[in-house]
């Protein structure tokens, strides 16, 4: 990171300037066999398109609450950084009825219908695939996001002192997210650029979000994000650690 990085979106911009081609998020789903690797540039492009969707089509702005009813997944990481780019508050597993926008995976669509604002559905299929049929009352993220612009400029500057994240009942400003991520890095064995952390921890706590996204991003490292890691045996896990050149592990 740079000394001027005060929000998660700033961290991503610095990562893009430093080395756009390096891996940032590598995702595994051990229930389906899916593997996706996103470089900094590819991840940042998804974030820009998603932020444009959020700000333009969904009319979200600074202070608006976005309930993320999503598992630990590469697309969830994209939404977290898109919210940070817009200045919206990412409310992880938040109450849809209290949200301005809800973003739901396929398993939480009924709960998401409580949102009286905009509703976005993610199929969470391999390669960012769409739903066979769009759920009633929702827009399909995979249909809407490809046509969005590749560059994002917020309508209003993002204030690092304003709320940016809610998880497990705790609220953090953008500046606090950056500070806590940097503070967490040593305890996660993240020593700086080149560090590569394999995380099988859920995104429903700060610890899971820090290990699975924010701390690796803050130090110029990368994350191997694993969903359903409990289905992987010890020998297969050891092979993944070796093949992915993992330097730190959190299960």
PDB file of C-alpha atoms in Angstrom:
ATOM      1  CA  UNK A   1       0.000   0.000   0.000  1.00  0.00           C
ATOM      2  CA  UNK A   2       0.928   3.655  -0.242  1.00  0.00           C
ATOM      3  CA  UNK A   3       0.840   6.217   2.553  1.00  0.00           C
ATOM      4  CA  UNK A   4      -2.138   7.853   0.830  1.00  0.00           C
ATOM      5  CA  UNK A   5      -4.257   4.670   0.856  1.00  0.00           C
ATOM      6  CA  UNK A   6      -7.157   5.415   3.193  1.00  0.00           C
ATOM      7  CA  UNK A   7      -9.923   3.161   1.868  1.00  0.00           C
ATOM      8  CA  UNK A   8     -10.095  -0.398   0.499  1.00  0.00           C
ATOM      9  CA  UNK A   9     -10.618   1.074  -2.973  1.00  0.00           C
ATOM     10  CA  UNK A  10      -7.349   2.982  -2.558  1.00  0.00           C
ATOM     11  CA  UNK A  11      -5.577  -0.284  -1.758  1.00  0.00           C
ATOM     12  CA  UNK A  12      -6.849  -1.807  -4.982  1.00  0.00           C
ATOM     13  CA  UNK A  13      -5.725   1.204  -7.008  1.00  0.00           C
ATOM     14  CA  UNK A  14      -2.238   0.939  -5.507  1.00  0.00           C
ATOM     15  CA  UNK A  15      -2.103  -2.789  -6.262  1.00  0.00           C
ATOM     16  CA  UNK A  16      -3.105  -2.076  -9.859  1.00  0.00           C
ATOM     17  CA  UNK A  17      -0.403   0.558 -10.239  1.00  0.00           C
ATOM     18  CA  UNK A  18       2.278  -1.658  -8.686  1.00  0.00           C
ATOM     19  CA  UNK A  19       1.790  -4.936 -10.585  1.00  0.00           C
ATOM     20  CA  UNK A  20      -1.451  -5.423 -12.534  1.00  0.00           C
ATOM     21  CA  UNK A  21      -0.508  -8.866 -13.821  1.00  0.00           C
ATOM     22  CA  UNK A  22       0.098 -10.647 -10.544  1.00  0.00           C
ATOM     23  CA  UNK A  23      -2.553 -12.965  -9.046  1.00  0.00           C
ATOM     24  CA  UNK A  24      -4.774 -11.329  -6.435  1.00  0.00           C
ATOM     25  CA  UNK A  25      -7.656 -13.740  -5.797  1.00  0.00           C
ATOM     26  CA  UNK A  26      -7.563 -17.444  -6.606  1.00  0.00           C
ATOM     27  CA  UNK A  27     -10.873 -19.134  -5.824  1.00  0.00           C
ATOM     28  CA  UNK A  28     -11.656 -22.803  -5.269  1.00  0.00           C
ATOM     29  CA  UNK A  29     -15.016 -24.437  -4.613  1.00  0.00           C
ATOM     30  CA  UNK A  30     -14.302 -27.920  -3.346  1.00  0.00           C
ATOM     31  CA  UNK A  31     -17.930 -28.957  -3.771  1.00  0.00           C
ATOM     32  CA  UNK A  32     -17.876 -28.345  -7.531  1.00  0.00           C
ATOM     33  CA  UNK A  33     -14.202 -28.500  -8.477  1.00  0.00           C
ATOM     34  CA  UNK A  34     -14.220 -24.910  -9.691  1.00  0.00           C
ATOM     35  CA  UNK A  35     -10.994 -22.913  -9.808  1.00  0.00           C
ATOM     36  CA  UNK A  36     -10.796 -19.279 -10.892  1.00  0.00           C
ATOM     37  CA  UNK A  37      -7.694 -17.084 -10.809  1.00  0.00           C
ATOM     38  CA  UNK A  38      -8.007 -13.321 -11.076  1.00  0.00           C
ATOM     39  CA  UNK A  39      -5.039 -11.049 -11.586  1.00  0.00           C
ATOM     40  CA  UNK A  40      -5.082  -7.600 -10.029  1.00  0.00           C
ATOM     41  CA  UNK A  41      -6.110  -6.145 -13.405  1.00  0.00           C
ATOM     42  CA  UNK A  42      -8.927  -8.645 -13.954  1.00  0.00           C
ATOM     43  CA  UNK A  43     -10.220  -8.258 -10.423  1.00  0.00           C
ATOM     44  CA  UNK A  44     -10.090  -4.459 -10.708  1.00  0.00           C
ATOM     45  CA  UNK A  45     -12.037  -4.644 -13.973  1.00  0.00           C
ATOM     46  CA  UNK A  46     -14.789  -6.663 -12.299  1.00  0.00           C
ATOM     47  CA  UNK A  47     -14.831  -4.141  -9.457  1.00  0.00           C
ATOM     48  CA  UNK A  48     -15.115  -1.199 -11.862  1.00  0.00           C
ATOM     49  CA  UNK A  49     -17.975  -2.803 -13.786  1.00  0.00           C
ATOM     50  CA  UNK A  50     -19.775  -3.732 -10.563  1.00  0.00           C
ATOM     51  CA  UNK A  51     -19.298  -0.249  -9.111  1.00  0.00           C
ATOM     52  CA  UNK A  52     -20.745   1.250 -12.299  1.00  0.00           C
ATOM     53  CA  UNK A  53     -23.735  -1.094 -12.007  1.00  0.00           C
ATOM     54  CA  UNK A  54     -24.165  -0.171  -8.353  1.00  0.00           C
ATOM     55  CA  UNK A  55     -23.865   3.585  -8.858  1.00  0.00           C
ATOM     56  CA  UNK A  56     -25.510   3.931 -12.266  1.00  0.00           C
ATOM     57  CA  UNK A  57     -28.209   1.291 -12.644  1.00  0.00           C
ATOM     58  CA  UNK A  58     -28.976   0.707  -8.965  1.00  0.00           C
ATOM     59  CA  UNK A  59     -28.646   4.374  -7.911  1.00  0.00           C
ATOM     60  CA  UNK A  60     -26.532   3.593  -4.840  1.00  0.00           C
ATOM     61  CA  UNK A  61     -24.342   6.304  -3.363  1.00  0.00           C
ATOM     62  CA  UNK A  62     -22.329   7.152  -0.263  1.00  0.00           C
ATOM     63  CA  UNK A  63     -24.038   5.969   2.893  1.00  0.00           C
ATOM     64  CA  UNK A  64     -26.502   3.640   1.174  1.00  0.00           C
ATOM     65  CA  UNK A  65     -26.598   0.174   2.691  1.00  0.00           C
ATOM     66  CA  UNK A  66     -25.950  -2.866   0.507  1.00  0.00           C
ATOM     67  CA  UNK A  67     -26.844  -6.185   2.152  1.00  0.00           C
ATOM     68  CA  UNK A  68     -24.515  -8.916   0.866  1.00  0.00           C
ATOM     69  CA  UNK A  69     -26.158 -12.316   1.331  1.00  0.00           C
ATOM     70  CA  UNK A  70     -23.239 -14.175  -0.173  1.00  0.00           C
ATOM     71  CA  UNK A  71     -20.689 -16.819   0.859  1.00  0.00           C
ATOM     72  CA  UNK A  72     -16.918 -16.481   0.753  1.00  0.00           C
ATOM     73  CA  UNK A  73     -16.562 -16.290  -3.024  1.00  0.00           C
ATOM     74  CA  UNK A  74     -14.541 -14.303  -5.547  1.00  0.00           C
ATOM     75  CA  UNK A  75     -17.674 -12.426  -6.620  1.00  0.00           C
ATOM     76  CA  UNK A  76     -18.321 -11.449  -2.996  1.00  0.00           C
ATOM     77  CA  UNK A  77     -14.827  -9.979  -2.850  1.00  0.00           C
ATOM     78  CA  UNK A  78     -15.663  -7.994  -5.988  1.00  0.00           C
ATOM     79  CA  UNK A  79     -18.841  -6.623  -4.401  1.00  0.00           C
ATOM     80  CA  UNK A  80     -16.996  -5.630  -1.228  1.00  0.00           C
ATOM     81  CA  UNK A  81     -14.546  -3.530  -3.227  1.00  0.00           C
ATOM     82  CA  UNK A  82     -17.293  -2.164  -5.478  1.00  0.00           C
ATOM     83  CA  UNK A  83     -19.181  -0.900  -2.419  1.00  0.00           C
ATOM     84  CA  UNK A  84     -15.963   0.690  -1.162  1.00  0.00           C
ATOM     85  CA  UNK A  85     -15.466   2.359  -4.550  1.00  0.00           C
ATOM     86  CA  UNK A  86     -18.954   3.907  -4.506  1.00  0.00           C
ATOM     87  CA  UNK A  87     -18.913   4.768  -0.800  1.00  0.00           C
ATOM     88  CA  UNK A  88     -21.834   2.463  -0.029  1.00  0.00           C
ATOM     89  CA  UNK A  89     -21.872   0.451   3.191  1.00  0.00           C
ATOM     90  CA  UNK A  90     -21.302  -3.273   2.598  1.00  0.00           C
ATOM     91  CA  UNK A  91     -23.503  -5.027   5.173  1.00  0.00           C
ATOM     92  CA  UNK A  92     -22.325  -8.645   5.200  1.00  0.00           C
ATOM     93  CA  UNK A  93     -25.239 -10.998   5.941  1.00  0.00           C
ATOM     94  CA  UNK A  94     -27.219  -7.875   6.805  1.00  0.00           C
ATOM     95  CA  UNK A  95     -30.977  -7.461   7.121  1.00  0.00           C
ATOM     96  CA  UNK A  96     -32.415  -7.059   3.607  1.00  0.00           C
ATOM     97  CA  UNK A  97     -35.419  -5.174   4.997  1.00  0.00           C
ATOM     98  CA  UNK A  98     -33.078  -2.431   6.243  1.00  0.00           C
ATOM     99  CA  UNK A  99     -31.018  -2.247   3.043  1.00  0.00           C
ATOM    100  CA  UNK A 100     -31.234   0.022   0.023  1.00  0.00           C
ATOM    101  CA  UNK A 101     -29.858  -2.747  -2.198  1.00  0.00           C
ATOM    102  CA  UNK A 102     -29.632  -6.482  -1.602  1.00  0.00           C
ATOM    103  CA  UNK A 103     -27.188  -8.801  -3.374  1.00  0.00           C
ATOM    104  CA  UNK A 104     -28.127 -12.447  -2.967  1.00  0.00           C
ATOM    105  CA  UNK A 105     -26.747 -15.827  -3.845  1.00  0.00           C
ATOM    106  CA  UNK A 106     -29.089 -18.599  -5.001  1.00  0.00           C
ATOM    107  CA  UNK A 107     -29.652 -19.960  -1.482  1.00  0.00           C
ATOM    108  CA  UNK A 108     -30.925 -16.719   0.076  1.00  0.00           C
ATOM    109  CA  UNK A 109     -33.336 -15.372  -2.531  1.00  0.00           C
ATOM    110  CA  UNK A 110     -36.435 -15.724  -0.352  1.00  0.00           C
ATOM    111  CA  UNK A 111     -34.847 -13.778   2.496  1.00  0.00           C
ATOM    112  CA  UNK A 112     -33.624 -11.155   0.020  1.00  0.00           C
ATOM    113  CA  UNK A 113     -37.188 -10.407  -1.100  1.00  0.00           C
ATOM    114  CA  UNK A 114     -37.634  -8.430   2.128  1.00  0.00           C
ATOM    115  CA  UNK A 115     -35.589  -5.631   0.546  1.00  0.00           C
ATOM    116  CA  UNK A 116     -37.869  -2.893  -0.784  1.00  0.00           C
ATOM    117  CA  UNK A 117     -35.046  -1.435  -2.868  1.00  0.00           C
ATOM    118  CA  UNK A 118     -33.055  -2.893  -5.715  1.00  0.00           C
ATOM    119  CA  UNK A 119     -32.375  -6.649  -5.740  1.00  0.00           C
ATOM    120  CA  UNK A 120     -29.485  -8.366  -7.480  1.00  0.00           C
ATOM    121  CA  UNK A 121     -29.137 -12.137  -7.798  1.00  0.00           C
ATOM    122  CA  UNK A 122     -25.863 -14.015  -8.292  1.00  0.00           C
ATOM    123  CA  UNK A 123     -26.011 -17.575  -9.562  1.00  0.00           C
ATOM    124  CA  UNK A 124     -22.435 -18.208  -8.287  1.00  0.00           C
ATOM    125  CA  UNK A 125     -21.939 -20.612 -11.163  1.00  0.00           C
ATOM    126  CA  UNK A 126     -18.508 -21.406 -12.632  1.00  0.00           C
ATOM    127  CA  UNK A 127     -17.040 -18.664 -14.814  1.00  0.00           C
ATOM    128  CA  UNK A 128     -19.580 -16.153 -13.520  1.00  0.00           C
ATOM    129  CA  UNK A 129     -22.446 -17.911 -15.289  1.00  0.00           C
ATOM    130  CA  UNK A 130     -26.016 -16.627 -15.259  1.00  0.00           C
ATOM    131  CA  UNK A 131     -29.223 -18.164 -13.961  1.00  0.00           C
ATOM    132  CA  UNK A 132     -31.088 -20.403 -16.437  1.00  0.00           C
ATOM    133  CA  UNK A 133     -34.084 -18.224 -15.592  1.00  0.00           C
ATOM    134  CA  UNK A 134     -33.809 -14.852 -13.823  1.00  0.00           C
ATOM    135  CA  UNK A 135     -35.428 -15.030 -10.358  1.00  0.00           C
ATOM    136  CA  UNK A 136     -38.619 -13.009 -10.191  1.00  0.00           C
ATOM    137  CA  UNK A 137     -38.056  -9.559  -8.713  1.00  0.00           C
ATOM    138  CA  UNK A 138     -34.288  -9.569  -9.246  1.00  0.00           C
ATOM    139  CA  UNK A 139     -31.781  -8.543 -11.882  1.00  0.00           C
ATOM    140  CA  UNK A 140     -29.209 -11.174 -12.823  1.00  0.00           C
ATOM    141  CA  UNK A 141     -25.725  -9.871 -12.061  1.00  0.00           C
ATOM    142  CA  UNK A 142     -24.166 -12.028 -14.767  1.00  0.00           C
ATOM    143  CA  UNK A 143     -26.495 -10.507 -17.362  1.00  0.00           C
ATOM    144  CA  UNK A 144     -26.146  -6.878 -16.257  1.00  0.00           C
ATOM    145  CA  UNK A 145     -22.455  -6.494 -15.414  1.00  0.00           C
ATOM    146  CA  UNK A 146     -20.680  -7.319 -18.714  1.00  0.00           C
ATOM    147  CA  UNK A 147     -22.005  -4.206 -20.479  1.00  0.00           C
ATOM    148  CA  UNK A 148     -20.873  -1.838 -17.717  1.00  0.00           C
ATOM    149  CA  UNK A 149     -17.919   0.481 -18.209  1.00  0.00           C
ATOM    150  CA  UNK A 150     -14.365  -0.676 -17.540  1.00  0.00           C
ATOM    151  CA  UNK A 151     -13.453   2.517 -15.690  1.00  0.00           C
ATOM    152  CA  UNK A 152     -15.216   3.827 -12.617  1.00  0.00           C
ATOM    153  CA  UNK A 153     -15.374   7.368 -11.266  1.00  0.00           C
ATOM    154  CA  UNK A 154     -17.556   7.992  -8.189  1.00  0.00           C
ATOM    155  CA  UNK A 155     -20.110  10.767  -8.390  1.00  0.00           C
ATOM    156  CA  UNK A 156     -18.938  11.941  -4.956  1.00  0.00           C
ATOM    157  CA  UNK A 157     -15.562  11.500  -3.191  1.00  0.00           C
ATOM    158  CA  UNK A 158     -15.463   8.588  -0.747  1.00  0.00           C
ATOM    159  CA  UNK A 159     -14.843   9.777   2.821  1.00  0.00           C
ATOM    160  CA  UNK A 160     -12.562   7.320   4.676  1.00  0.00           C
ATOM    161  CA  UNK A 161     -14.143   8.368   7.979  1.00  0.00           C
ATOM    162  CA  UNK A 162     -17.662   7.343   6.939  1.00  0.00           C
ATOM    163  CA  UNK A 163     -19.082   3.828   7.520  1.00  0.00           C
ATOM    164  CA  UNK A 164     -17.947   1.337   4.891  1.00  0.00           C
ATOM    165  CA  UNK A 165     -18.473  -2.145   6.309  1.00  0.00           C
ATOM    166  CA  UNK A 166     -20.779  -3.922   8.728  1.00  0.00           C
ATOM    167  CA  UNK A 167     -20.016  -7.507   9.717  1.00  0.00           C
ATOM    168  CA  UNK A 168     -21.144  -9.560  12.716  1.00  0.00           C
ATOM    169  CA  UNK A 169     -22.789  -6.470  14.219  1.00  0.00           C
ATOM    170  CA  UNK A 170     -19.631  -4.323  14.093  1.00  0.00           C
ATOM    171  CA  UNK A 171     -19.342  -1.214  11.915  1.00  0.00           C
ATOM    172  CA  UNK A 172     -16.076   0.023  10.386  1.00  0.00           C
ATOM    173  CA  UNK A 173     -15.169   3.096   8.393  1.00  0.00           C
ATOM    174  CA  UNK A 174     -13.078   2.711   5.267  1.00  0.00           C
ATOM    175  CA  UNK A 175     -10.064   3.987   7.149  1.00  0.00           C
ATOM    176  CA  UNK A 176     -10.624   1.470   9.948  1.00  0.00           C
ATOM    177  CA  UNK A 177     -10.825  -1.387   7.446  1.00  0.00           C
ATOM    178  CA  UNK A 178      -7.414  -0.422   6.057  1.00  0.00           C
ATOM    179  CA  UNK A 179      -5.861   0.070   9.506  1.00  0.00           C
ATOM    180  CA  UNK A 180      -7.204  -3.202  10.906  1.00  0.00           C
ATOM    181  CA  UNK A 181      -6.112  -5.124   7.814  1.00  0.00           C
ATOM    182  CA  UNK A 182      -2.570  -3.833   8.203  1.00  0.00           C
ATOM    183  CA  UNK A 183      -2.604  -4.602  11.925  1.00  0.00           C
ATOM    184  CA  UNK A 184      -3.818  -8.162  11.238  1.00  0.00           C
ATOM    185  CA  UNK A 185      -1.177  -8.926   8.621  1.00  0.00           C
ATOM    186  CA  UNK A 186       1.675 -10.038  10.935  1.00  0.00           C
ATOM    187  CA  UNK A 187      -0.576 -12.409  12.904  1.00  0.00           C
ATOM    188  CA  UNK A 188      -1.707 -13.916   9.603  1.00  0.00           C
ATOM    189  CA  UNK A 189       1.938 -14.484   8.594  1.00  0.00           C
ATOM    190  CA  UNK A 190       1.614 -11.948   5.787  1.00  0.00           C
ATOM    191  CA  UNK A 191       5.065 -10.434   5.479  1.00  0.00           C
ATOM    192  CA  UNK A 192       4.547  -8.181   2.461  1.00  0.00           C
ATOM    193  CA  UNK A 193       4.500  -8.427  -1.333  1.00  0.00           C
ATOM    194  CA  UNK A 194       4.614 -12.027  -2.476  1.00  0.00           C
ATOM    195  CA  UNK A 195       2.771 -13.327   0.584  1.00  0.00           C
ATOM    196  CA  UNK A 196       0.056 -15.780  -0.403  1.00  0.00           C
ATOM    197  CA  UNK A 197      -2.571 -16.770   2.148  1.00  0.00           C
ATOM    198  CA  UNK A 198      -4.893 -19.749   1.745  1.00  0.00           C
ATOM    199  CA  UNK A 199      -8.142 -19.084   3.600  1.00  0.00           C
ATOM    200  CA  UNK A 200     -11.050 -21.436   4.178  1.00  0.00           C
ATOM    201  CA  UNK A 201     -12.676 -19.085   6.692  1.00  0.00           C
ATOM    202  CA  UNK A 202     -16.220 -17.821   6.175  1.00  0.00           C
ATOM    203  CA  UNK A 203     -16.807 -14.188   5.255  1.00  0.00           C
ATOM    204  CA  UNK A 204     -19.355 -13.680   8.061  1.00  0.00           C
ATOM    205  CA  UNK A 205     -16.790 -12.332  10.568  1.00  0.00           C
ATOM    206  CA  UNK A 206     -14.119  -9.638  10.429  1.00  0.00           C
ATOM    207  CA  UNK A 207     -11.475 -12.360  10.808  1.00  0.00           C
ATOM    208  CA  UNK A 208     -12.760 -14.136   7.707  1.00  0.00           C
ATOM    209  CA  UNK A 209     -12.903 -10.942   5.666  1.00  0.00           C
ATOM    210  CA  UNK A 210      -9.447  -9.868   6.774  1.00  0.00           C
ATOM    211  CA  UNK A 211      -7.805 -13.201   5.996  1.00  0.00           C
ATOM    212  CA  UNK A 212      -9.826 -13.754   2.835  1.00  0.00           C
ATOM    213  CA  UNK A 213      -9.388 -10.330   1.254  1.00  0.00           C
ATOM    214  CA  UNK A 214      -8.395  -7.177   3.107  1.00  0.00           C
ATOM    215  CA  UNK A 215      -5.106  -8.134   4.793  1.00  0.00           C
ATOM    216  CA  UNK A 216      -3.505  -9.744   1.709  1.00  0.00           C
ATOM    217  CA  UNK A 217      -4.602  -6.743  -0.369  1.00  0.00           C
ATOM    218  CA  UNK A 218      -3.190  -4.292   2.184  1.00  0.00           C
ATOM    219  CA  UNK A 219       0.331  -5.768   2.116  1.00  0.00           C
ATOM    220  CA  UNK A 220       0.572  -6.413  -1.607  1.00  0.00           C
ATOM    221  CA  UNK A 221      -0.060 -10.129  -1.238  1.00  0.00           C
ATOM    222  CA  UNK A 222      -2.721 -12.448  -2.606  1.00  0.00           C
ATOM    223  CA  UNK A 223      -5.347 -14.877  -1.344  1.00  0.00           C
ATOM    224  CA  UNK A 224      -6.309 -18.423  -2.255  1.00  0.00           C
ATOM    225  CA  UNK A 225      -9.958 -18.350  -1.194  1.00  0.00           C
ATOM    226  CA  UNK A 226     -11.446 -21.789  -0.644  1.00  0.00           C
ATOM    227  CA  UNK A 227     -15.150 -22.547  -0.288  1.00  0.00           C
ATOM    228  CA  UNK A 228     -16.143 -25.949   1.155  1.00  0.00           C
ATOM    229  CA  UNK A 229     -12.547 -26.589   2.177  1.00  0.00           C
ATOM    230  CA  UNK A 230     -13.746 -29.186   4.687  1.00  0.00           C
ATOM    231  CA  UNK A 231     -14.345 -31.528   1.727  1.00  0.00           C
ATOM    232  CA  UNK A 232     -10.641 -31.563   0.930  1.00  0.00           C
ATOM    233  CA  UNK A 233      -8.459 -34.179   2.615  1.00  0.00           C
ATOM    234  CA  UNK A 234      -5.145 -33.403   4.280  1.00  0.00           C
ATOM    235  CA  UNK A 235      -3.072 -34.793   1.424  1.00  0.00           C
ATOM    236  CA  UNK A 236      -4.996 -32.811  -1.202  1.00  0.00           C
ATOM    237  CA  UNK A 237      -4.708 -29.676   0.920  1.00  0.00           C
ATOM    238  CA  UNK A 238      -0.954 -30.150   1.188  1.00  0.00           C
ATOM    239  CA  UNK A 239      -0.737 -30.470  -2.603  1.00  0.00           C
ATOM    240  CA  UNK A 240      -2.743 -27.272  -3.046  1.00  0.00           C
ATOM    241  CA  UNK A 241      -0.516 -25.401  -0.642  1.00  0.00           C
ATOM    242  CA  UNK A 242       2.482 -26.523  -2.674  1.00  0.00           C
ATOM    243  CA  UNK A 243       1.013 -25.934  -6.141  1.00  0.00           C
ATOM    244  CA  UNK A 244      -0.362 -22.489  -5.244  1.00  0.00           C
ATOM    245  CA  UNK A 245       2.876 -21.481  -3.485  1.00  0.00           C
ATOM    246  CA  UNK A 246       0.978 -20.660  -0.326  1.00  0.00           C
ATOM    247  CA  UNK A 247       2.999 -18.970   2.421  1.00  0.00           C
ATOM    248  CA  UNK A 248       0.296 -18.793   5.116  1.00  0.00           C
ATOM    249  CA  UNK A 249      -2.781 -20.837   5.979  1.00  0.00           C
ATOM    250  CA  UNK A 250      -6.067 -20.142   7.804  1.00  0.00           C
ATOM    251  CA  UNK A 251      -8.788 -22.793   8.028  1.00  0.00           C
TER     252      UNK A 251
END
